[in-house]
């Protein structure tokens, strides 16, 4: 579009005559000729002479009615960077202000927003500094980027994607922060097109198609809105609005809405003369169509952080179609579209600085204050990014250090962000001094204190809620290595026991026998062999036989006792969920591939066919020192009575047991059968709990559930 309107310096100058003095236009011309000479012989990738680029950048700024110094800086913005000309030379030609601006833009151009957080922080600081000296510097930089985005098609794909990504990550948010909505939208759509050309085209085609179908409804609604304003004697213009392609794409992706859900909303804007008219228009249209409760927002009384002002409401239109309406004054409209740039656009009419301009200044000043108070550049960048990237959250340690996390992060993510050791030993947390679950999503600004317990281990359940890659990989890595070391230990115990049943001790097996066995099994260490046995991939009995057959000097040992089960489950030792064994029960172990040892009660129905397989079956006993809590299932038959479940729960907790789950499995007019999962220490404890339950009057029968047949057996 601009290529047609600004073909050369003369047509630009013509446009400038609308708002600049002749003297100022001449200065812009001089800057143009100076730059043209400096870039002589240089070409853009498009094949155009280089000077076309600064000329277009100045053209973009002239649309916002930026002053002559900004336009001069635009003309000269690549001179220091791309030609041999110095800042001093520019200063002597065009004065200090313009030279400083050109220097500022050049410095911004050297900033690359790479992934190195520290470098990025320093770059942000430079940017804030350049902006604080003169806000116009960032305007020139944004215009420069906008023209580069408009001509991005000529770049090779990888460079195109990198620049488009950076535009979405840095420049679009800055434009948004400065209230320059038109520019933000253009940035987003150009970058979207550059990054995902196919998706862009598909959505564009879909919008074109839908637009035809919508036309009639849009004009119906518009007519009725206009008639309503007319009747009430409220002057204003009504504009139909359409979402830009990137915002449609973003909504589909982040809010998981379908294309038609997004396009089914009809959006209008009513622009009026004065603030009080806004509220009168609101009243009028609320009596025309019913407003959707909870959707009215008064950004006039409370402007957004970037200075945006407007009334927002949603109405139920005819046939219940949702209609979104924005109501604002002409001045607010200009602010909403051009933000800080509106300051220059309307400067001639009034001399007081615009709302957006004041806010932009405040923002930049705030940045500088932060820079001075921040302990280091990293802390500074965290602060800046709170404004720019609402998708990130920023939380504090009790000592005031800031951590940046993706939104949705939990205390566990935070703990891992501090240090892997903090993550793996965390047991509880306080969010803003209140005890909170480790899975609670964090919000920006919260202070999070992680409570650790030495020796504590990561919980596999954390994987279901952590969002950061760091937490996820650390937990996975831990579980893997834990499984490995546990399976090695179990394998060693199983093999020792199997050898003992032949009257041989592991220590007396010769090196030669071990190494030739490893060779035959294609394993490179004894630990690997233990691991394979522990995981149930090799049978200890068979391995023991092989070792003994290769070993002549093996010394006899006492026939080994049973394996002892000590307590908590591990990744290679599980309690079967069909029979839920607890200490005191007679138990049997079975080796199951990849799951290691699974402990059943000896009378469990699910193991009858395995019991005669000596290769898989392992004799086990409870360790006399066993401790911990064990899950057991109890079935209670009872008569209906008000509050009976509560009575039941109270009885159980009264016996120092925990209720894990209560479910009613059967129910008729008089009786219910309730299944309980209870944590107990052992059989004696269970007996005490069951006695307490039996003492409840309404209870007619209490039994322990063993060998559930409803679930698939856990032995493979
Ligand atoms: Mn440039």
XYZ file of C-alpha atoms and ligand atoms in Angstrom:
717
model
C 0.000 0.000 0.000
C 2.710 2.471 0.947
C 4.680 1.684 -2.188
C 1.951 3.315 -4.229
C 1.499 6.265 -1.964
C 5.122 7.085 -1.332
C 7.000 6.393 -4.510
C 9.668 8.908 -3.827
C 10.679 11.779 -1.622
C 8.425 14.183 -3.501
C 5.230 12.314 -2.813
C 6.292 11.913 0.827
C 6.920 15.664 1.037
C 3.492 16.314 -0.451
C 1.937 14.281 2.323
C 3.997 16.094 4.960
C 2.776 19.490 3.836
C -0.514 18.631 5.499
C 0.989 18.915 8.994
C 4.621 20.107 8.853
C 6.056 23.562 8.093
C 7.983 24.059 4.830
C 11.229 24.534 6.739
C 10.784 21.199 8.496
C 9.921 19.415 5.256
C 13.157 20.736 3.775
C 15.117 19.233 6.657
C 13.471 15.871 5.986
C 14.416 16.184 2.330
C 18.003 16.965 3.231
C 18.189 13.889 5.449
C 16.787 11.857 2.569
C 19.426 13.044 0.085
C 22.186 12.522 2.619
C 21.057 8.938 3.217
C 20.582 8.280 -0.491
C 24.188 9.231 -1.084
C 25.432 7.197 1.873
C 23.605 4.051 0.708
C 24.666 4.579 -2.923
C 25.302 1.231 -4.577
C 23.550 -0.769 -1.813
C 20.477 -2.798 -2.590
C 17.708 -4.472 -0.644
C 17.133 -8.168 -1.078
C 14.035 -7.209 -3.045
C 16.382 -5.743 -5.687
C 15.322 -2.174 -4.877
C 17.930 0.496 -4.131
C 18.579 0.544 -0.366
C 17.216 4.072 0.081
C 13.672 2.814 -0.622
C 13.711 1.217 2.841
C 14.396 4.338 4.966
C 11.972 6.209 2.736
C 9.191 3.722 3.466
C 10.012 3.767 7.175
C 9.629 7.539 7.148
C 6.395 7.042 5.206
C 4.982 4.804 7.949
C 5.862 7.445 10.539
C 4.316 10.219 8.489
C 0.997 8.346 8.601
C 1.144 8.794 12.365
C 2.025 12.461 11.852
C 5.357 12.006 13.599
C 7.449 15.167 13.763
C 10.208 16.123 11.339
C 13.024 14.940 13.614
C 11.569 11.430 13.773
C 11.298 11.414 9.982
C 14.913 12.576 9.650
C 16.042 9.852 12.033
C 14.049 7.367 9.968
C 15.827 8.446 6.792
C 19.205 8.089 8.478
C 18.480 5.096 10.687
C 20.704 2.592 8.861
C 23.491 5.008 7.958
C 25.729 4.426 10.983
C 25.156 0.685 10.825
C 25.545 0.065 7.107
C 27.829 2.834 5.829
C 31.063 4.320 7.130
C 29.413 7.463 8.463
C 29.820 8.299 12.150
C 27.462 9.708 14.733
C 29.647 12.824 14.896
C 29.218 13.402 11.176
C 25.447 13.179 11.511
C 25.538 15.490 14.486
C 27.400 18.179 12.545
C 24.966 17.847 9.643
C 21.629 17.514 11.438
C 22.158 18.471 15.038
C 22.478 16.580 18.295
C 18.863 15.413 18.713
C 18.679 13.657 15.368
C 22.165 12.166 15.819
C 21.169 10.763 19.234
C 18.013 9.253 17.786
C 19.894 7.620 14.913
C 22.423 6.293 17.381
C 19.610 4.953 19.578
C 17.931 3.149 16.679
C 21.272 1.678 15.573
C 21.856 0.323 19.048
C 18.402 -1.201 19.108
C 19.140 -2.842 15.769
C 22.153 -4.590 17.219
C 19.976 -6.159 19.860
C 19.183 -9.710 19.080
C 16.644 -11.310 21.330
C 18.331 -14.640 21.467
C 17.709 -17.315 24.005
C 20.537 -16.424 26.345
C 18.594 -14.918 29.176
C 21.452 -12.817 30.481
C 22.225 -11.259 27.100
C 18.553 -10.668 26.604
C 18.311 -8.854 29.890
C 21.104 -6.502 28.956
C 19.491 -5.879 25.608
C 16.252 -4.959 27.248
C 18.098 -2.547 29.444
C 19.683 -0.913 26.430
C 16.303 -0.663 24.839
C 14.749 0.924 27.907
C 17.615 3.396 28.094
C 17.308 4.354 24.440
C 13.564 4.728 24.848
C 13.805 6.777 27.983
C 16.090 9.321 26.356
C 13.612 9.767 23.568
C 10.403 7.797 23.081
C 10.563 8.567 19.372
C 13.475 6.134 19.069
C 11.213 3.177 19.673
C 8.675 4.572 17.187
C 11.344 4.671 14.472
C 12.454 1.183 15.425
C 8.897 -0.160 15.266
C 8.355 1.446 11.845
C 11.664 -0.044 10.678
C 10.548 -3.490 11.796
C 7.132 -3.006 10.229
C 8.640 -2.289 6.813
C 10.994 -5.235 7.152
C 8.019 -7.428 7.981
C 6.128 -6.130 4.950
C 9.009 -7.244 2.729
C 9.872 -10.422 4.655
C 8.803 -12.731 1.819
C 12.164 -12.236 0.072
C 14.128 -13.760 2.953
C 15.078 -17.449 3.095
C 12.573 -19.504 5.170
C 14.669 -20.023 8.320
C 15.542 -16.348 8.622
C 11.943 -15.439 7.867
C 10.707 -17.624 10.689
C 13.264 -16.292 13.157
C 12.374 -12.667 12.434
C 8.652 -13.420 12.492
C 9.029 -15.177 15.858
C 10.953 -12.231 17.265
C 8.264 -9.881 15.972
C 5.566 -11.867 17.774
C 7.663 -12.190 20.925
C 9.039 -8.682 21.263
C 7.740 -6.085 18.833
C 4.025 -6.904 18.823
C 3.925 -6.834 22.665
C 5.798 -3.530 22.731
C 3.376 -2.028 20.188
C 0.565 -3.347 22.359
C 2.136 -1.904 25.496
C 2.334 1.470 23.788
C -1.323 1.190 22.779
C -0.548 1.029 19.058
C -3.192 -1.469 18.146
C -3.140 -0.990 14.374
C 0.566 -1.696 14.308
C 0.247 -4.662 16.644
C -2.386 -6.211 14.380
C -0.246 -5.719 11.293
C 2.779 -7.214 13.074
C 0.765 -10.236 14.143
C -0.789 -10.947 10.777
C 2.481 -10.478 8.866
C 4.353 -12.694 11.320
C 1.595 -15.317 11.273
C 1.742 -15.389 7.471
C 5.542 -15.645 7.527
C 5.585 -18.454 10.069
C 2.618 -20.535 8.989
C 1.744 -19.555 5.399
C -0.588 -22.517 4.906
C -2.608 -21.925 8.074
C -2.733 -18.229 7.255
C -4.145 -18.868 3.799
C -6.634 -21.419 5.043
C -8.040 -19.085 7.693
C -8.062 -16.169 5.245
C -10.069 -18.234 2.746
C -12.487 -19.383 5.466
C -13.021 -15.792 6.606
C -13.718 -14.651 3.041
C -16.293 -17.373 2.662
C -18.032 -16.650 5.963
C -17.984 -12.913 5.315
C -20.408 -13.412 2.405
C -22.860 -15.292 4.624
C -22.552 -12.788 7.431
C -23.096 -9.742 5.298
C -26.851 -9.671 5.631
C -26.922 -10.213 9.398
C -24.215 -7.592 9.914
C -26.174 -4.981 7.995
C -29.407 -5.901 9.820
C -27.784 -5.420 13.214
C -26.043 -2.256 12.089
C -29.313 -0.774 10.802
C -31.121 -1.519 14.040
C -28.279 -0.044 16.130
C -28.221 3.100 14.002
C -31.990 3.469 14.156
C -31.807 3.141 17.936
C -29.217 5.946 18.245
C -31.254 8.080 15.853
C -34.435 7.636 17.917
C -32.610 8.608 21.110
C -30.987 11.594 19.443
C -27.468 10.297 20.091
C -24.956 11.283 17.405
C -22.368 8.614 16.548
C -21.078 6.316 13.866
C -21.440 2.550 13.957
C -18.687 0.379 12.505
C -18.765 -3.374 11.954
C -15.625 -5.073 13.242
C -13.878 -8.235 12.158
C -11.178 -10.076 14.068
C -7.770 -10.173 12.429
C -6.485 -13.525 11.213
C -3.856 -14.023 13.877
C -6.330 -13.402 16.680
C -8.708 -15.966 15.154
C -5.852 -18.449 14.953
C -4.706 -17.651 18.474
C -8.230 -18.072 19.872
C -8.672 -21.387 18.096
C -5.382 -22.616 19.448
C -5.272 -21.241 22.988
C -8.989 -21.269 23.847
C -9.714 -24.372 21.780
C -12.639 -22.720 20.067
C -13.833 -23.766 16.668
C -13.660 -21.400 13.734
C -17.435 -21.099 13.577
C -17.714 -20.385 17.319
C -15.391 -17.427 16.828
C -17.078 -16.230 13.666
C -20.558 -16.525 15.180
C -19.895 -13.448 17.272
C -20.866 -10.138 15.718
C -18.779 -7.183 16.755
C -19.494 -3.483 16.380
C -17.992 -0.248 17.527
C -19.936 2.924 18.176
C -17.839 6.079 18.111
C -19.400 9.189 19.603
C -18.529 12.816 20.366
C -18.288 12.972 24.163
C -17.699 10.782 27.183
C -21.206 11.190 28.611
C -22.669 10.183 25.250
C -20.871 6.851 25.641
C -22.901 6.032 28.741
C -26.144 7.220 27.152
C -25.498 5.006 24.119
C -24.858 2.117 26.493
C -28.232 2.670 28.145
C -30.000 2.901 24.792
C -28.605 -0.323 23.347
C -29.149 -2.199 26.609
C -32.829 -1.460 26.205
C -32.696 -2.487 22.534
C -31.094 -5.899 23.177
C -30.676 -7.722 26.437
C -27.117 -7.479 27.794
C -25.221 -10.660 28.686
C -24.694 -10.506 32.478
C -21.133 -10.055 33.643
C -19.785 -8.916 30.307
C -19.963 -5.145 30.809
C -16.577 -3.489 31.330
C -15.930 0.169 31.975
C -12.461 0.917 30.649
C -13.356 4.601 30.530
C -13.421 4.934 34.298
C -10.564 2.457 34.695
C -8.326 2.540 31.597
C -6.119 -0.432 30.711
C -2.410 -0.239 31.522
C -1.602 0.980 28.021
C -4.140 3.832 28.271
C -6.896 2.098 26.315
C -10.353 3.477 27.069
C -13.756 2.217 25.974
C -17.001 0.703 27.218
C -17.435 -2.989 26.403
C -20.665 -4.920 26.511
C -22.153 -8.047 24.948
C -25.801 -8.296 23.898
C -28.171 -11.082 22.974
C -29.186 -9.988 19.464
C -32.016 -11.351 17.371
C -32.204 -15.169 17.463
C -29.864 -15.016 20.462
C -26.802 -14.106 18.373
C -24.111 -12.636 20.576
C -23.198 -9.050 19.656
C -20.064 -7.475 21.136
C -20.132 -3.700 21.328
C -17.404 -1.184 22.071
C -18.435 2.405 22.746
C -15.891 5.226 22.804
C -15.187 8.804 21.792
C -13.295 9.804 18.641
C -10.311 10.653 20.769
C -10.370 7.272 22.510
C -10.723 5.658 19.106
C -7.551 7.361 17.900
C -5.785 6.327 21.103
C -6.974 2.750 20.760
C -5.659 2.474 17.218
C -2.479 4.466 17.440
C -1.720 4.623 21.141
C 1.294 6.696 21.911
C 1.485 7.739 18.247
C -1.847 9.510 18.652
C 0.092 12.054 20.665
C 1.791 13.316 17.528
C -1.261 12.726 15.366
C -3.356 15.139 17.387
C -0.688 17.355 18.818
C -1.651 20.283 16.616
C -5.202 20.411 17.985
C -4.325 20.420 21.688
C -1.095 20.903 23.497
C -1.668 18.721 26.527
C 0.057 15.346 26.189
C -2.276 12.442 25.471
C -3.279 9.806 27.928
C -1.373 7.109 26.082
C 1.683 9.274 25.929
C 1.649 9.917 29.647
C 1.251 6.226 30.299
C 4.031 5.270 27.897
C 6.295 7.740 29.693
C 5.285 6.296 33.020
C 6.035 2.832 31.759
C 9.485 3.758 30.486
C 10.253 5.719 33.637
C 9.110 2.723 35.622
C 11.510 0.569 33.635
C 14.357 2.851 34.553
C 13.460 2.912 38.204
C 13.321 -0.852 38.167
C 16.693 -0.911 36.511
C 18.162 1.184 39.286
C 16.573 -0.794 42.088
C 17.043 -4.229 40.562
C 19.997 -6.091 41.971
C 21.062 -7.418 38.600
C 20.095 -7.397 34.981
C 18.172 -10.653 35.304
C 15.938 -9.232 37.963
C 15.333 -6.265 35.741
C 14.256 -8.334 32.787
C 11.834 -10.279 34.942
C 10.190 -7.033 35.864
C 9.981 -5.788 32.295
C 8.554 -8.977 31.002
C 5.687 -8.985 33.470
C 4.272 -6.178 31.377
C 5.119 -7.528 27.993
C 4.317 -11.188 28.286
C 1.193 -12.031 30.192
C 1.735 -15.714 29.375
C 4.639 -15.862 31.763
C 4.252 -15.711 35.507
C 6.730 -14.218 37.932
C 7.009 -15.523 41.426
C 9.322 -14.723 44.284
C 11.368 -16.723 46.725
C 10.989 -15.668 50.375
C 14.290 -13.824 49.901
C 12.837 -11.797 47.042
C 14.520 -13.501 44.102
C 12.358 -13.600 41.016
C 11.668 -16.674 38.932
C 10.010 -16.646 35.547
C 7.786 -19.612 34.744
C 5.261 -20.435 32.058
C 1.709 -19.750 33.170
C 0.094 -22.763 34.816
C 3.310 -23.617 36.644
C 2.994 -25.211 40.066
C 5.125 -25.102 43.237
C 6.895 -28.248 42.007
C 7.919 -26.436 38.787
C 9.096 -23.567 40.935
C 11.091 -25.907 43.210
C 12.822 -27.465 40.222
C 13.485 -23.986 38.791
C 15.387 -23.144 41.974
C 17.467 -26.316 41.913
C 16.991 -29.947 40.984
C 17.733 -30.946 44.590
C 15.066 -28.582 45.899
C 12.626 -30.059 43.410
C 13.325 -33.659 44.233
C 13.167 -33.214 48.012
C 10.139 -30.899 48.185
C 7.309 -32.082 50.410
C 5.080 -29.044 50.917
C 4.841 -25.361 50.134
C 3.503 -22.052 51.308
C 2.057 -19.697 48.723
C 2.041 -16.167 50.098
C 2.462 -17.678 53.576
C -0.519 -20.023 53.279
C 0.039 -23.779 53.152
C -1.030 -24.960 49.715
C -1.020 -28.154 47.671
C 2.071 -28.742 45.525
C -0.184 -28.900 42.482
C -1.753 -25.454 42.872
C -1.144 -23.242 39.805
C 0.885 -20.171 40.746
C -0.025 -16.557 39.990
C 2.287 -13.660 39.206
C 3.521 -11.788 42.240
C 3.109 -14.612 44.741
C 5.859 -15.458 47.168
C 6.453 -19.175 47.205
C 8.257 -21.003 49.953
C 9.242 -24.590 49.275
C 9.541 -26.934 52.233
C 12.001 -29.766 51.676
C 12.790 -32.909 53.620
C 16.210 -34.442 53.176
C 16.015 -37.882 51.635
C 12.535 -37.272 50.236
C 12.033 -38.516 46.704
C 10.110 -37.198 43.680
C 6.574 -38.473 43.392
C 5.541 -40.004 40.044
C 2.135 -38.302 40.471
C 3.846 -34.931 39.980
C 4.166 -35.755 36.313
C 0.438 -35.218 35.954
C 0.594 -31.515 36.807
C 4.077 -30.077 36.215
C 4.357 -27.891 33.121
C 8.049 -27.053 32.806
C 10.381 -29.235 30.827
C 12.935 -29.011 33.595
C 10.665 -30.497 36.244
C 9.360 -33.149 33.892
C 12.744 -34.392 32.746
C 14.192 -34.343 36.271
C 11.325 -36.414 37.665
C 11.487 -38.893 34.785
C 15.227 -39.178 35.129
C 14.933 -39.846 38.846
C 12.267 -42.504 38.419
C 14.323 -44.257 35.799
C 17.500 -44.357 37.857
C 15.573 -45.287 40.974
C 13.977 -48.206 39.203
C 17.396 -49.254 37.987
C 19.049 -49.226 41.418
C 16.071 -50.897 43.079
C 15.925 -53.601 40.464
C 19.650 -54.260 40.924
C 19.185 -54.651 44.680
C 16.182 -56.921 44.264
C 17.939 -58.976 41.583
C 20.890 -59.521 43.887
C 18.581 -60.708 46.664
C 16.661 -63.022 44.334
C 19.793 -64.562 42.867
C 21.351 -65.025 46.296
C 18.225 -66.802 47.411
C 18.028 -68.990 44.304
C 21.697 -70.026 44.749
C 21.068 -70.738 48.393
C 18.345 -73.209 47.459
C 21.111 -75.161 45.691
C 23.309 -74.785 48.746
C 25.656 -72.249 47.122
C 26.574 -68.726 48.214
C 26.960 -65.897 45.716
C 30.443 -65.014 47.029
C 31.787 -68.454 46.287
C 30.800 -68.435 42.624
C 33.991 -68.064 40.597
C 34.838 -65.038 38.476
C 35.127 -67.285 35.445
C 31.639 -68.698 35.948
C 30.224 -65.201 36.289
C 32.015 -63.773 33.268
C 31.134 -66.663 30.970
C 27.506 -66.465 32.120
C 27.473 -62.727 31.364
C 28.980 -63.467 27.973
C 26.366 -66.088 27.168
C 23.584 -63.707 28.190
C 25.228 -60.802 26.343
C 25.325 -58.582 29.403
C 28.372 -56.469 30.216
C 28.245 -56.370 33.998
C 26.997 -58.283 37.010
C 24.809 -55.307 37.941
C 23.110 -55.535 34.547
C 22.389 -59.176 35.305
C 20.963 -58.290 38.746
C 18.868 -55.566 37.088
C 17.443 -57.996 34.537
C 16.551 -60.442 37.298
C 15.061 -57.695 39.482
C 12.875 -56.469 36.642
C 11.606 -59.982 36.072
C 13.135 -60.267 32.613
C 15.333 -63.213 33.670
C 14.545 -65.956 36.119
C 16.844 -66.146 39.133
C 16.384 -69.893 39.278
C 17.635 -70.445 35.715
C 20.547 -68.060 36.175
C 21.501 -69.826 39.414
C 21.494 -73.207 37.666
C 23.688 -71.881 34.895
C 26.190 -70.394 37.358
C 26.410 -73.591 39.342
C 26.939 -75.756 36.273
C 29.940 -73.567 35.351
C 31.331 -73.483 38.814
C 33.151 -76.345 40.450
C 34.454 -74.707 43.608
C 31.268 -73.204 44.822
C 31.088 -73.519 48.569
C 27.996 -74.644 50.273
C 25.879 -72.347 52.347
C 23.006 -72.815 54.700
C 19.727 -73.195 52.941
C 18.606 -69.588 52.603
C 15.688 -68.092 54.432
C 12.873 -66.324 52.686
C 13.090 -62.817 51.254
C 11.868 -60.258 53.723
C 9.366 -57.584 52.757
C 10.102 -54.398 54.629
C 7.341 -51.932 53.882
C 6.722 -49.284 51.302
C 6.208 -50.217 47.691
C 8.928 -49.343 45.220
C 9.253 -49.360 41.487
C 10.243 -53.039 41.546
C 8.192 -54.241 44.522
C 4.422 -53.824 44.482
C 1.487 -55.035 46.531
C -1.151 -56.695 44.394
C -4.329 -54.670 44.244
C -6.549 -57.718 43.939
C -5.885 -58.959 47.488
C -4.166 -55.969 49.175
C -1.807 -57.878 51.511
C -1.009 -56.309 54.888
C 1.571 -57.317 57.525
C 0.360 -60.423 59.312
C -1.078 -61.959 56.119
C 0.693 -64.993 54.745
C 2.211 -63.832 51.496
C 3.842 -65.045 48.300
C 5.871 -63.087 45.755
C 5.720 -63.431 42.012
C 8.190 -62.124 39.506
C 6.420 -60.259 36.791
C 8.141 -58.906 33.741
C 9.086 -55.195 34.074
C 7.163 -54.867 37.347
C 9.600 -56.836 39.437
C 8.224 -58.523 42.520
C 4.449 -58.469 43.122
C 3.278 -59.513 46.602
C -0.026 -61.384 46.969
C -1.731 -62.962 49.924
C -1.159 -66.695 49.803
C -4.877 -67.426 49.441
C -5.449 -64.950 46.619
C -7.544 -66.527 43.867
C -5.625 -64.814 41.140
C -2.403 -66.687 41.778
C -3.611 -70.265 41.885
C -2.265 -71.074 38.430
C 1.114 -69.430 39.131
C 1.744 -71.132 42.417
C 3.332 -74.173 40.867
C 5.757 -72.262 38.688
C 8.991 -72.314 40.714
C 10.677 -69.953 38.263
C 8.231 -67.156 38.938
C 7.284 -67.894 42.473
C 9.374 -66.476 45.345
C 8.876 -67.320 48.994
C 8.627 -64.125 50.980
C 7.896 -63.127 54.560
C 7.183 -59.882 56.311
C 10.184 -58.341 57.960
C 9.515 -58.311 61.746
C 10.409 -54.621 61.657
C 7.934 -53.823 58.876
C 6.334 -50.416 59.171
C 4.199 -48.045 57.100
C 0.582 -47.871 56.043
C -1.067 -50.500 53.903
C -4.213 -50.243 51.879
C -6.923 -52.772 52.558
C -10.444 -53.107 51.244
C -13.396 -53.582 53.572
C -17.008 -54.232 52.674
C -19.741 -53.008 55.017
C -23.419 -53.883 54.811
C -25.667 -51.480 56.625
C -29.147 -50.142 57.091
C -29.939 -46.658 55.839
C -29.738 -43.996 58.438
C -29.183 -40.299 58.255
C -25.482 -39.449 58.458
C -24.406 -43.093 58.459
C -21.422 -42.488 56.176
C -20.137 -39.811 58.526
C -20.591 -42.144 61.497
C -18.673 -44.813 59.622
C -15.817 -42.456 58.803
C -15.652 -41.223 62.384
C -15.448 -44.781 63.718
C -12.574 -45.578 61.386
C -10.563 -42.457 62.108
C -11.300 -43.044 65.785
C -9.316 -46.261 65.408
C -6.390 -44.279 63.987
C -6.942 -45.470 60.430
C -7.237 -43.389 57.307
C -10.119 -43.621 54.854
C -8.778 -43.463 51.311
C -12.019 -44.013 49.436
C -15.684 -44.702 50.165
C -18.000 -45.967 47.449
C -21.539 -47.278 47.634
C -21.688 -50.384 45.471
C -25.294 -51.409 45.999
C -28.311 -49.706 47.388
C -31.973 -50.478 47.797
C -34.745 -49.031 49.930
C -33.354 -50.322 53.223
C -29.819 -51.565 52.770
C -26.579 -50.372 51.279
C -23.280 -52.062 50.632
C -20.356 -49.736 51.046
C -16.794 -50.480 49.980
C -13.986 -48.752 51.841
C -10.303 -48.434 51.105
C -8.591 -48.020 54.457
C -4.943 -47.528 55.426
C -3.861 -49.713 58.311
C -0.553 -50.783 59.826
C -1.204 -54.537 60.041
C -3.769 -57.268 60.714
C -4.089 -56.419 64.390
C -4.818 -52.842 63.536
C -7.343 -53.935 60.894
C -9.130 -56.142 63.407
C -9.468 -53.179 65.750
C -10.897 -51.025 62.960
C -13.405 -53.697 61.955
C -14.496 -54.123 65.557
C -15.197 -50.386 65.772
C -17.263 -50.564 62.593
C -19.232 -53.531 63.850
C -20.155 -51.553 66.961
C -22.215 -49.166 64.853
C -25.865 -50.132 65.255
C -26.871 -49.824 61.614
C -24.046 -52.103 60.469
C -25.108 -55.673 59.834
C -21.940 -57.181 58.379
C -18.264 -56.266 57.942
C -15.860 -58.287 55.802
C -12.418 -57.819 54.392
C -12.390 -58.034 50.591
C -9.753 -60.365 49.180
C -9.194 -61.471 45.642
C -11.466 -59.027 43.936
C -12.602 -60.529 40.719
C -14.061 -57.388 39.289
C -10.674 -56.083 38.337
C -8.213 -57.858 36.089
C -5.642 -59.791 38.074
C -2.406 -57.925 38.510
C -0.227 -60.921 37.752
C 0.775 -61.360 34.135
Mn 16.269 -0.592 8.733
